[in-house]
Amino acid sequence: MTRFPYQLIATDLDGTLVRSDHTVSPRTTAALAAAVSAGARHVVVTGRVAQWTKPTLAEIGYRGLAVCGQGGQLYDAGRDALVSSVSLDRELAAHVVARVEARTGPLSVAVMPVELADPILVGPGFPLPPMASTGIEQVGDTARLWDRPIGKVQIQHPHLTDDELTEAAREAVGDLVTVVMAGPTCVELLPLGLSKATGLALAAEALGTTAEGTIAFGDMPNDIPMFAWAGHSVAMANAHDSLKAVADEITAGNDEDGVAAVLERHLLPLTAPLVRQ
């Protein structure tokens, strides 16, 4: 049997696999299942922490490894357990937030935990994303944000755009932490050197697959390291311009099943009947 041309399919979630209504379409689910049946492995690679990833994984029946938290968590969905996690020093986190605020003025801050059992701590004025229905603890005293081990920090600004806040944070603390724009109103501070690529490399090693044999899909600047790592990269039509600039190809948007369109194109030679001359 002819196999799918890539060993590994790496997909971001929001803005990529997930539509604007926060669901994954039946067409996309079917295309992924067909690719897996043809020999590929599918790995979700998302900026969401595992707690906020689990509902979507359950929706699509995902039981494998998932790279969560911008590469900081390797999560086994089948066992509902973390295989590995990377922490951000809490004193450093408080310091870099203060340095960014010295440049930009007050920020709204949320802190993502390392462990599955710990809540996501949300400071004053930080709006919760749609997937944040459980595991949230709102704190009035920002000093409490640093009470428990953390994986990353999300920051928002009342007036600066995402691009402006990302640039300001990199200028202020880019030598101390990794600063990424992960989505609308989602600028994040990570352990220095951490990226989706570092997490995906761990998952690929565990699965016995390679960078050269990976096709990666994404939509935001935090996907740039993953695109650099993967053998072939596909940006969504709705992607940030900086990601489109480094992609090998551009597909339709997440609301038009762009991931499915590419997978179906690669699946077609495997399912088309032989034509006899």
Coordinates of C-alpha atoms in Angstrom, one line a residue, residues 33 56 68 201 227 245:
A33 CA -8.2 10.2 10.1
T56 CA -10.6 20.2 21.7
C68 CA 1.1 22.3 24.5
A201 CA 11.3 17.9 18.2
F227 CA 8.0 26.1 10.2
A245 CA 6.5 35.1 4.4

